[in-house]
Short mmCIF file of C-alpha atoms in Angstrom, two decimals:
data_model
loop_
_atom_site.label_atom_id
_atom_site.label_comp_id
_atom_site.label_asym_id
_atom_site.label_seq_id
_atom_site.Cartn_x
_atom_site.Cartn_y
_atom_site.Cartn_z
CA MET A 1377 43.21 -3.51 -25.35
CA ASP A 1378 43.35 -7.12 -24.12
CA PRO A 1379 40.12 -8.81 -22.94
CA VAL A 1380 39.23 -9.44 -19.32
CA ILE A 1381 40.02 -12.99 -18.12
CA ILE A 1382 37.50 -14.66 -15.81
CA ALA A 1383 38.52 -17.79 -13.92
CA GLY A 1384 35.53 -20.03 -13.28
CA ALA A 1385 32.36 -20.74 -15.28
CA GLY A 1386 29.90 -20.89 -12.41
CA PRO A 1387 26.91 -18.56 -12.06
CA VAL A 1388 29.07 -15.66 -10.81
CA GLY A 1389 31.67 -15.97 -13.59
CA LEU A 1390 29.00 -16.29 -16.30
CA ALA A 1391 27.03 -13.33 -14.93
CA LEU A 1392 30.19 -11.21 -14.81
CA ALA A 1393 30.96 -12.01 -18.46
CA LEU A 1394 27.42 -10.99 -19.43
CA CYS A 1395 27.68 -7.75 -17.44
CA LEU A 1396 30.95 -6.89 -19.18
CA ALA A 1397 29.43 -7.66 -22.59
CA ARG A 1398 26.64 -5.19 -21.88
CA HIS A 1399 29.35 -2.53 -21.41
CA ASP A 1400 31.14 -3.56 -24.66
CA VAL A 1401 34.07 -5.18 -22.84
CA PRO A 1402 35.37 -8.50 -24.28
CA SER A 1403 36.05 -11.36 -21.88
CA ILE A 1404 37.40 -14.92 -21.82
CA VAL A 1405 35.92 -17.40 -19.32
CA LEU A 1406 38.37 -20.17 -18.35
CA ASP A 1407 36.45 -23.29 -17.30
CA GLU A 1408 38.47 -26.05 -15.66
CA HIS A 1409 35.84 -28.65 -16.65
CA ASP A 1410 35.75 -30.17 -20.12
CA HIS A 1411 31.95 -30.23 -20.03
CA PRO A 1412 29.38 -28.45 -17.85
CA PRO A 1413 29.09 -30.51 -14.65
CA ALA A 1414 25.83 -32.29 -13.94
CA LEU A 1415 24.35 -30.80 -10.79
CA SER A 1416 22.08 -32.61 -8.38
CA PRO A 1417 18.46 -31.42 -8.08
CA GLU A 1418 18.92 -30.52 -4.41
CA ARG A 1419 21.41 -27.77 -5.32
CA THR A 1420 19.23 -24.70 -5.56
CA ALA A 1421 19.42 -20.95 -4.99
CA VAL A 1422 17.00 -18.35 -3.66
CA LEU A 1423 17.27 -15.03 -5.50
CA SER A 1424 15.80 -11.72 -4.41
CA PRO A 1425 13.50 -9.90 -6.89
CA GLU A 1426 16.28 -7.36 -7.58
CA THR A 1427 18.86 -10.05 -8.43
CA ALA A 1428 16.37 -11.99 -10.51
CA GLY A 1429 15.64 -8.83 -12.48
CA LEU A 1430 19.38 -8.39 -13.10
CA LEU A 1431 19.65 -11.89 -14.60
CA VAL A 1432 16.66 -11.26 -16.83
CA ARG A 1433 18.30 -8.09 -18.16
CA LEU A 1434 21.50 -10.07 -18.79
CA GLY A 1435 19.64 -12.41 -21.14
CA HIS A 1436 18.25 -15.31 -19.06
CA ARG A 1437 14.92 -15.35 -20.88
CA ARG A 1438 13.29 -18.28 -19.10
CA LEU A 1439 14.41 -17.50 -15.58
CA TYR A 1440 10.97 -17.33 -13.97
CA GLU A 1441 9.73 -20.33 -15.97
CA SER A 1442 12.72 -22.32 -14.68
CA GLY A 1443 12.10 -21.43 -11.04
CA ALA A 1444 9.22 -21.02 -8.63
CA THR A 1445 7.87 -18.05 -6.72
CA TRP A 1446 5.96 -18.44 -3.47
CA ASP A 1447 2.52 -17.32 -2.41
CA ALA A 1448 3.53 -16.98 1.24
CA TRP A 1449 6.10 -17.88 3.89
CA ARG A 1450 5.20 -19.50 7.20
CA THR A 1451 7.35 -19.85 10.32
CA LEU A 1452 6.08 -22.30 12.92
CA ARG A 1453 7.25 -23.39 16.36
CA ARG A 1454 5.81 -26.75 17.31
CA ARG A 1455 2.14 -26.41 16.28
CA GLN A 1456 1.88 -22.63 16.48
CA GLU A 1457 2.40 -20.21 13.60
CA THR A 1458 4.61 -17.33 14.74
CA VAL A 1459 5.24 -15.46 11.47
CA ARG A 1460 3.38 -15.39 8.17
CA VAL A 1461 4.44 -13.29 5.17
CA GLU A 1462 2.03 -12.92 2.25
CA PHE A 1463 3.65 -11.95 -1.04
CA GLY A 1464 1.99 -9.80 -3.65
CA ASP A 1465 1.06 -6.24 -4.46
CA PRO A 1466 1.31 -3.99 -1.37
CA ALA A 1467 -1.86 -2.21 -2.51
CA SER A 1468 -3.80 -5.45 -2.04
CA GLY A 1469 -2.23 -6.34 1.32
CA GLY A 1470 0.89 -8.17 0.13
CA GLN A 1471 4.42 -7.54 1.31
CA GLY A 1472 6.11 -7.14 -2.05
CA PRO A 1473 7.24 -9.64 -4.69
CA SER A 1474 8.30 -13.14 -3.76
CA PRO A 1475 11.87 -14.45 -3.98
CA LEU A 1476 12.67 -16.83 -6.81
CA HIS A 1477 13.67 -20.42 -5.99
CA ILE A 1478 15.55 -22.06 -8.87
CA GLY A 1479 17.79 -25.07 -9.37
CA GLN A 1480 21.42 -24.16 -9.95
CA GLU A 1481 21.65 -26.43 -13.00
CA ARG A 1482 18.81 -24.57 -14.73
CA LEU A 1483 20.32 -21.26 -13.71
CA GLU A 1484 23.70 -22.08 -15.22
CA ARG A 1485 22.14 -23.51 -18.37
CA GLY A 1486 20.25 -20.29 -18.99
CA LEU A 1487 23.33 -18.13 -18.38
CA ARG A 1488 25.42 -20.26 -20.76
CA GLY A 1489 22.74 -19.91 -23.41
CA ALA A 1490 22.74 -16.13 -23.02
CA LEU A 1491 26.54 -16.03 -23.17
CA ALA A 1492 26.57 -18.09 -26.39
CA GLU A 1493 24.70 -15.25 -28.10
CA GLN A 1494 27.35 -12.69 -27.15
CA ALA A 1495 30.12 -12.01 -29.63
CA LEU A 1496 32.32 -10.35 -27.00
CA ALA A 1497 32.55 -13.37 -24.65
CA ARG A 1498 33.59 -16.99 -25.03
CA ILE A 1499 34.10 -19.97 -22.75
CA VAL A 1500 37.31 -22.00 -22.93
CA PRO A 1501 36.72 -25.51 -21.47
CA GLY A 1502 39.46 -27.64 -19.94
CA ALA A 1503 41.61 -24.68 -18.88
CA ARG A 1504 42.96 -24.92 -15.34
CA ILE A 1505 45.06 -22.02 -14.09
CA GLU A 1506 48.51 -22.83 -12.71
CA ALA A 1507 50.40 -19.50 -12.85
CA VAL A 1508 49.58 -15.78 -12.79
CA GLU A 1509 51.89 -12.89 -13.65
CA GLN A 1510 50.99 -9.22 -13.90
CA ASP A 1511 52.63 -5.95 -14.86
CA GLU A 1512 51.55 -2.35 -15.38
CA ARG A 1513 49.73 -3.11 -18.66
CA GLY A 1514 47.98 -6.41 -17.99
CA VAL A 1515 47.92 -9.95 -16.63
CA SER A 1516 49.40 -13.16 -18.05
CA VAL A 1517 47.79 -16.47 -17.10
CA ARG A 1518 49.19 -19.93 -17.81
CA THR A 1519 46.77 -22.85 -18.01
CA LYS A 1520 47.18 -26.59 -18.16
CA GLY A 1521 44.96 -29.29 -19.57
CA ALA A 1522 43.42 -29.52 -23.02
CA ASN A 1523 44.06 -25.80 -23.64
CA ALA A 1524 47.49 -25.45 -22.05
CA THR A 1525 48.90 -22.08 -23.11
CA TRP A 1526 49.55 -18.52 -21.97
CA TRP A 1527 46.64 -16.08 -21.98
CA ARG A 1528 47.03 -12.31 -21.96
CA GLY A 1529 44.36 -10.05 -20.48
CA SER A 1530 43.86 -6.58 -19.13
CA TYR A 1531 42.43 -7.84 -15.79
CA LEU A 1532 41.87 -11.19 -14.09
CA ILE A 1533 38.87 -11.97 -11.89
CA GLY A 1534 38.92 -15.12 -9.76
CA CYS A 1535 35.41 -16.63 -9.60
CA ASP A 1536 36.71 -20.17 -9.15
CA GLY A 1537 34.95 -21.14 -5.93
CA PRO A 1538 35.94 -21.67 -2.30
CA ARG A 1539 39.15 -23.54 -3.22
CA SER A 1540 40.16 -20.69 -5.53
CA THR A 1541 43.43 -21.23 -7.37
CA VAL A 1542 43.68 -17.51 -8.12
CA ARG A 1543 43.40 -16.64 -4.44
CA LYS A 1544 46.07 -19.16 -3.50
CA LEU A 1545 48.46 -17.92 -6.21
CA LEU A 1546 48.04 -14.38 -4.88
CA GLY A 1547 48.79 -15.53 -1.34
CA VAL A 1548 45.58 -13.99 0.04
CA ARG A 1549 44.49 -15.39 3.38
CA PHE A 1550 40.95 -16.73 3.81
CA PRO A 1551 40.19 -16.64 7.56
CA GLY A 1552 36.87 -17.44 9.15
CA ARG A 1553 34.87 -20.10 10.97
CA THR A 1554 34.38 -23.70 9.93
CA ALA A 1555 31.09 -25.62 10.19
CA VAL A 1556 28.99 -23.03 12.02
CA ASP A 1557 25.93 -24.92 10.72
CA ARG A 1558 25.38 -28.34 9.17
CA HIS A 1559 22.42 -29.41 7.06
CA ALA A 1560 21.01 -32.48 5.39
CA VAL A 1561 19.24 -31.66 2.11
CA ALA A 1562 16.82 -33.69 0.01
CA ALA A 1563 14.81 -33.01 -3.14
CA LEU A 1564 11.41 -34.74 -3.04
CA ARG A 1565 8.55 -34.97 -5.49
CA VAL A 1566 5.61 -35.02 -3.13
CA ALA A 1567 2.22 -33.37 -2.60
CA LEU A 1568 2.27 -31.25 0.57
CA PRO A 1569 -0.79 -29.54 2.12
CA ASP A 1570 0.13 -25.89 1.40
CA GLU A 1571 1.15 -25.87 -2.24
CA GLY A 1572 3.21 -22.82 -3.15
CA VAL A 1573 3.87 -21.84 0.49
CA ALA A 1574 7.41 -22.07 1.87
CA LEU A 1575 7.73 -23.26 5.44
CA LEU A 1576 10.22 -23.01 8.31
CA HIS A 1577 9.27 -25.34 11.15
CA ARG A 1578 11.12 -25.21 14.46
CA GLU A 1579 10.73 -28.07 16.92
CA PRO A 1580 8.20 -29.95 14.76
CA PRO A 1581 6.04 -32.46 16.65
CA GLY A 1582 6.74 -36.14 16.41
CA PRO A 1583 9.96 -38.13 16.43
CA GLY A 1584 12.56 -38.12 13.70
CA ALA A 1585 12.07 -34.64 12.23
CA GLY A 1586 14.88 -32.98 14.16
CA PRO A 1587 15.06 -29.51 15.76
CA GLU A 1588 14.43 -27.50 12.58
CA VAL A 1589 13.31 -28.23 9.02
CA THR A 1590 12.71 -25.95 6.02
CA ALA A 1591 10.60 -26.73 2.94
CA ARG A 1592 10.79 -24.64 -0.25
CA PRO A 1593 8.72 -25.44 -3.35
CA LEU A 1594 10.24 -25.85 -6.83
CA PRO A 1595 8.55 -26.34 -10.22
CA ASP A 1596 6.94 -29.67 -11.22
CA GLY A 1597 5.81 -30.56 -7.69
CA VAL A 1598 9.36 -30.80 -6.31
CA TRP A 1599 10.27 -29.60 -2.81
CA ARG A 1600 13.66 -29.00 -1.25
CA LEU A 1601 13.82 -29.98 2.42
CA ASP A 1602 16.63 -28.88 4.75
CA TRP A 1603 17.18 -30.42 8.19
CA LEU A 1604 19.41 -28.77 10.77
CA LEU A 1605 22.05 -31.15 12.12
CA PRO A 1606 24.48 -30.81 15.04
CA ALA A 1607 27.47 -28.81 13.84
CA ARG A 1608 30.00 -31.40 15.08
CA GLY A 1609 27.98 -34.60 14.74
CA GLU A 1610 28.59 -37.76 12.77
CA PRO A 1611 27.67 -37.98 9.06
CA LEU A 1612 24.05 -38.84 8.42
CA THR A 1613 23.46 -42.35 7.08
CA SER A 1614 20.91 -43.20 4.39
CA ASP A 1615 18.63 -44.92 6.92
CA GLU A 1616 18.70 -41.84 9.16
CA LEU A 1617 17.87 -39.62 6.20
CA VAL A 1618 14.85 -41.76 5.28
CA SER A 1619 13.75 -41.67 8.92
CA ARG A 1620 13.88 -37.86 8.89
CA VAL A 1621 11.92 -37.72 5.63
CA ARG A 1622 9.18 -39.99 6.95
CA GLY A 1623 9.04 -38.23 10.32
CA THR A 1624 8.73 -34.80 8.70
CA LEU A 1625 6.02 -35.87 6.25
CA THR A 1626 4.07 -37.52 9.06
CA ALA A 1627 4.20 -34.30 11.13
CA TRP A 1628 2.85 -32.26 8.21
CA CYS A 1629 0.42 -34.68 6.52
CA GLY A 1630 -0.65 -36.98 9.36
CA SER A 1631 0.82 -39.98 7.53
CA VAL A 1632 3.53 -40.66 4.99
CA PRO A 1633 2.22 -39.74 1.51
CA PRO A 1634 3.74 -41.21 -1.67
CA TYR A 1635 7.01 -39.45 -2.49
CA GLU A 1636 10.02 -39.79 -4.78
CA LEU A 1637 13.51 -39.03 -3.52
CA LEU A 1638 15.34 -37.26 -6.34
CA GLY A 1639 18.60 -36.47 -4.57
CA SER A 1640 20.16 -35.81 -1.20
CA ALA A 1641 23.33 -34.35 0.26
CA GLU A 1642 24.89 -33.22 3.50
CA TYR A 1643 26.95 -30.07 3.73
CA PRO A 1644 28.52 -27.88 6.42
CA VAL A 1645 28.18 -24.10 6.37
CA HIS A 1646 31.39 -22.10 6.63
CA GLN A 1647 31.83 -18.38 7.19
CA ARG A 1648 35.00 -16.95 5.65
CA LEU A 1649 36.12 -13.62 4.24
CA ALA A 1650 39.23 -13.01 2.15
CA ARG A 1651 41.66 -10.44 3.50
CA ARG A 1652 42.02 -8.69 0.15
CA TRP A 1653 39.72 -8.64 -2.85
CA ARG A 1654 42.14 -6.81 -5.13
CA ALA A 1655 45.83 -7.25 -5.84
CA GLY A 1656 46.87 -4.94 -8.65
CA ARG A 1657 44.97 -6.08 -11.74
CA VAL A 1658 43.57 -9.23 -10.12
CA PHE A 1659 40.21 -9.32 -8.29
CA LEU A 1660 38.24 -11.92 -6.34
CA ALA A 1661 34.47 -12.42 -6.47
CA GLY A 1662 31.86 -14.92 -5.31
CA ASP A 1663 32.87 -17.90 -3.21
CA ALA A 1664 36.53 -17.15 -3.92
CA ALA A 1665 36.13 -13.99 -1.80
CA HIS A 1666 33.56 -15.03 0.81
CA LEU A 1667 31.64 -17.99 2.19
CA MET A 1668 28.30 -17.67 3.96
CA GLY A 1669 25.03 -19.54 4.31
CA ALA A 1670 24.12 -19.77 7.98
CA LEU A 1671 20.54 -18.86 8.99
CA GLY A 1672 19.30 -19.03 5.42
CA ALA A 1673 21.77 -16.56 3.92
CA GLN A 1674 22.42 -17.03 0.21
CA GLY A 1675 26.07 -16.93 -0.85
CA LEU A 1676 25.15 -16.94 -4.55
CA GLU A 1677 23.07 -13.81 -4.04
CA GLU A 1678 26.11 -11.96 -2.70
CA GLY A 1679 28.30 -13.33 -5.50
CA LEU A 1680 25.96 -11.93 -8.17
CA ARG A 1681 26.07 -8.59 -6.39
CA ASP A 1682 29.87 -8.75 -6.61
CA ALA A 1683 29.66 -9.24 -10.38
CA ASP A 1684 27.22 -6.37 -10.86
CA ASN A 1685 29.35 -4.01 -8.74
CA LEU A 1686 32.65 -4.87 -10.39
CA ALA A 1687 31.51 -4.92 -14.03
CA TRP A 1688 30.78 -1.23 -14.55
CA LYS A 1689 34.00 -0.20 -12.81
CA LEU A 1690 36.08 -2.48 -15.00
CA SER A 1691 34.27 -1.13 -18.06
CA LEU A 1692 35.29 2.43 -17.19
CA ALA A 1693 38.85 1.28 -16.61
CA TRP A 1694 38.89 -0.68 -19.89
CA HIS A 1695 37.44 2.09 -22.07
CA HIS A 1696 38.73 5.28 -20.46
CA GLY A 1697 41.25 4.29 -17.81
CA ALA A 1698 40.34 4.57 -14.16
CA SER A 1699 42.06 5.68 -11.01
CA ASP A 1700 42.90 3.36 -8.15
CA THR A 1701 40.16 5.04 -6.13
CA LEU A 1702 37.47 3.68 -8.45
CA LEU A 1703 38.90 0.16 -8.56
CA ASP A 1704 39.58 0.11 -4.81
CA SER A 1705 35.96 1.05 -4.17
CA TYR A 1706 34.95 -2.49 -5.21
CA GLN A 1707 36.71 -3.96 -2.19
CA ALA A 1708 35.61 -1.15 0.10
CA GLU A 1709 31.95 -1.54 -0.86
CA ARG A 1710 31.49 -5.26 -1.35
CA ARG A 1711 33.87 -6.53 1.33
CA GLY A 1712 32.38 -4.06 3.81
CA ALA A 1713 28.83 -5.20 2.98
CA VAL A 1714 29.63 -8.93 3.24
CA GLY A 1715 31.63 -8.35 6.43
CA ALA A 1716 28.66 -6.57 8.01
CA ARG A 1717 26.42 -9.47 7.03
CA LEU A 1718 28.79 -11.99 8.59
CA ARG A 1719 29.08 -9.96 11.79
CA ALA A 1720 25.30 -9.76 12.09
CA THR A 1721 25.07 -13.53 11.65
CA ASP A 1722 27.73 -14.12 14.31
CA GLN A 1723 25.76 -11.99 16.76
CA VAL A 1724 22.44 -13.74 16.11
CA LEU A 1725 23.73 -17.30 15.76
CA PRO A 1726 24.39 -17.93 19.50
CA LEU A 1727 20.82 -16.84 20.33
CA LEU A 1728 19.27 -19.25 17.84
CA ARG A 1729 21.59 -22.24 18.06
CA THR A 1730 22.57 -22.36 21.76
CA SER A 1731 21.12 -25.25 23.76
CA GLY A 1732 20.96 -25.98 27.46
CA VAL A 1733 18.70 -25.55 30.48
CA TRP A 1734 19.22 -21.81 30.96
CA HIS A 1735 18.65 -21.07 27.29
CA THR A 1736 15.44 -23.11 27.30
CA VAL A 1737 14.15 -21.32 30.42
CA ARG A 1738 15.00 -17.91 28.99
CA ARG A 1739 13.18 -18.60 25.74
CA SER A 1740 10.17 -19.92 27.65
CA VAL A 1741 9.92 -17.14 30.25
CA LEU A 1742 10.91 -13.97 28.43
CA SER A 1743 7.97 -12.33 26.72
CA GLY A 1744 8.18 -12.22 22.93
CA SER A 1745 11.50 -14.05 22.68
CA ALA A 1746 10.15 -16.88 20.50
CA ARG A 1747 8.55 -14.48 18.06
CA ARG A 1748 11.71 -12.35 17.93
CA TYR A 1749 13.84 -15.38 17.09
CA ALA A 1750 11.32 -16.46 14.46
CA GLU A 1751 11.41 -13.04 12.84
CA LEU A 1752 15.23 -13.14 12.70
CA LEU A 1753 15.18 -16.51 10.97
CA THR A 1754 12.49 -15.33 8.57
CA ASP A 1755 14.53 -12.27 7.63
CA GLY A 1756 17.56 -14.44 6.90
CA HIS A 1757 15.63 -16.78 4.61
CA LEU A 1758 13.77 -14.00 2.79
CA GLY A 1759 16.72 -11.64 2.42
CA ARG A 1760 15.43 -8.90 4.69
CA GLY A 1761 16.83 -6.92 7.61
CA ALA A 1762 20.44 -7.06 8.74
CA LEU A 1763 20.77 -10.72 7.68
CA GLY A 1764 19.89 -10.31 4.03
CA ALA A 1765 18.73 -6.88 2.86
CA PRO A 1766 20.50 -5.28 -0.12
CA PRO A 1767 23.49 -3.30 1.16
CA VAL A 1768 23.87 0.47 1.28
CA TYR A 1769 27.41 1.61 0.59
CA ALA A 1770 27.42 4.56 2.97
CA ARG A 1771 31.18 4.41 3.54
CA SER A 1772 32.17 4.01 -0.07
CA PRO A 1773 35.04 6.24 -1.21
CA LEU A 1774 32.77 7.24 -4.11
CA ALA A 1775 29.90 8.40 -1.86
CA LEU A 1776 29.42 12.09 -1.13
CA PRO A 1777 29.33 13.06 2.55
CA ALA A 1778 25.97 13.75 4.14
CA PRO A 1779 24.88 17.41 4.25
CA ALA A 1780 25.59 17.59 7.98
CA GLU A 1781 29.11 16.23 7.44
CA ARG A 1782 30.08 18.60 4.66
CA ALA A 1783 32.54 21.35 5.46
CA PRO A 1784 30.94 24.80 5.88
CA PRO A 1785 31.50 27.25 3.03
CA PRO A 1786 34.56 29.47 3.45
CA ARG A 1787 33.92 32.80 5.11
CA PRO A 1788 34.66 35.99 3.20
CA PRO A 1789 37.89 37.68 4.25
CA ARG A 1790 37.49 40.23 7.00
CA ARG A 1791 38.40 43.80 6.45
CA PRO A 1792 41.40 44.89 8.48
CA ARG A 1793 40.39 46.99 11.48
CA PRO A 1794 42.10 50.31 12.12
CA ARG A 1795 44.81 49.91 14.65
CA ARG A 1796 44.00 51.69 17.88
CA ARG A 1797 46.61 53.45 19.89
CA ARG A 1798 46.79 52.18 23.43
CA CYS A 1799 47.72 54.73 26.07
CA TRP A 1800 50.37 53.63 28.45
CA ASP A 1801 52.29 55.58 30.98
CA PRO A 1802 55.54 53.89 31.90
CA ALA A 1803 55.94 56.14 34.94
CA PRO A 1804 54.68 54.72 38.24
CA LEU A 1805 51.42 56.19 39.48
CA PRO A 1806 50.75 57.52 42.96
CA ARG A 1807 48.87 55.37 45.42
CA ALA A 1808 45.71 57.46 45.06
CA ALA A 1809 45.80 57.13 41.29
CA ARG A 1810 46.33 53.38 41.55
CA SER A 1811 43.29 53.04 43.86
CA SER A 1812 41.12 55.08 41.48
CA THR A 1813 42.32 52.94 38.59
CA SER A 1814 41.28 49.79 40.45
CA ARG A 1815 37.84 51.27 41.08
CA SER A 1816 37.49 52.15 37.41
CA ARG A 1817 38.45 48.56 36.40
CA ARG A 1818 35.75 47.15 38.67
CA SER A 1819 33.10 49.51 37.35
CA THR A 1820 33.86 49.07 33.68
CA ALA A 1821 33.55 45.88 31.65
CA PRO A 1822 36.69 44.68 29.87
CA GLY A 1823 36.99 46.01 26.36
CA ARG A 1824 35.21 49.35 26.93
CA THR A 1825 37.28 52.38 26.19
CA CYS A 1826 37.45 55.87 27.53
CA THR A 1827 38.52 58.92 25.58
CA SER A 1828 40.80 61.51 27.05
CA GLY A 1829 40.58 65.16 26.29
CA SER A 1830 43.50 64.85 23.89
CA GLY A 1831 41.56 62.34 21.70
CA VAL A 1832 43.74 59.33 22.63
CA THR A 1833 41.84 56.02 23.08
CA CYS A 1834 42.73 53.88 26.08
CA TRP A 1835 41.52 50.37 27.18
CA SER A 1836 39.83 50.43 30.58
CA SER A 1837 40.92 46.85 31.28
CA TRP A 1838 44.55 47.91 31.53
CA SER A 1839 46.01 48.55 34.94
CA ARG A 1840 47.17 52.10 34.15
CA ARG A 1841 45.66 55.08 32.36
CA ALA A 1842 47.20 57.78 30.31
CA PRO A 1843 47.83 61.13 31.92
CA GLY A 1844 44.87 63.40 31.57
CA CYS A 1845 42.44 60.53 31.02
CA GLY A 1846 39.05 60.98 32.68
CA ARG A 1847 37.03 58.40 34.55
CA ALA A 1848 36.63 55.13 32.64
CA GLY A 1849 33.61 55.02 30.36
CA THR A 1850 32.67 58.69 30.84
CA GLY A 1851 34.91 60.29 28.26
CA SER A 1852 35.20 63.45 30.39
CA PRO A 1853 38.63 64.96 31.09
CA ARG A 1854 40.07 65.06 34.55
CA ALA A 1855 39.28 68.27 36.45
#
């Protein structure tokens, strides 16, 4: 059978190739770049302990040495600490393992090294997709560039980023919201007071820091700082960035300590969700299928979950053949989970980002509102709650119904009852007989029978009785 073709050699595409290799499925990774791109140090990712464990199992041997775990997380508002999360063993008072903060360049380098050891997967550089054709037996892909040719595969997975060529060739729409958040990011080598403690500071004191700033430690004394910017504002100049750096360090250290600026960038946060994640033998995963990142959400985390979910289903289809129900469950499960995450973000975002007099008064007067908002932001950054917890595929077509929703067992067939003979006198009754019949109907409950002297059963709820029938319910013959 033909190998699986993966478009895109980012973290999601590389992880998917490694997952398929674990299931003995060959794959070809088409990379549009001639060489691995050099990534800036401010491009990082926060991985949950479950996702980090998945990458270690896939072969990234130095994952934890390449990243940094945190001792604690602090959320402050002005000068007051509203939330503090201590990581560690729950038996000793901790709240579980810490997330892993790692630079994307180191992450990709480790995944490429693991993929180089696999005989079932290979990377083809300089291969940009320009046409896709599929039939009942497989997919044909035409590339241009240094490796311009036709490729034949059993399936095609588009992991080629937010401007996905595969998605555009399929004609799949990518609706959503543009620039729901905007951030300025900088990587600094600096000594901060709480080493190993990540920090979210809302409304920090002093000028120049902005309304919200986040600091996450990295290895070798490097910190990534994120400043929240107005969603529709002007681009940040270099002088304004330096002013924010100095204002933030002054608020935390009392003065500006020596620091080294390693890299900076400004990026908007979009929220988009592809209409379809499967079209025949072609699938979408990662940023090609969804975009997220507001309130600390990690789009790479969801992309790696896409790869893990899709790999074992493709392996069953590749080795044994699979029904459409199994392959369709990828879209039902993953698109449903990402859609729920985006809806939760849309509901919380107006509460945390709205400005104005009434919003300020409400947050100041209502009891517990500041702490509630801080807890929501903390959950988003730490991957907990509705904004970041691992999904549960309760509505998957592969999930069994709950015990209360299961159909009751079939009842055993009833034995046929003997047919009773109903007495009926077609002749009209005298007035006296009709009055006695009415009295008997009032004195006898419906369904009770009386037995005449001749052994014929009659229903007392009928309006007439058989000749010779005694009083209803007594069973005695008429005198």
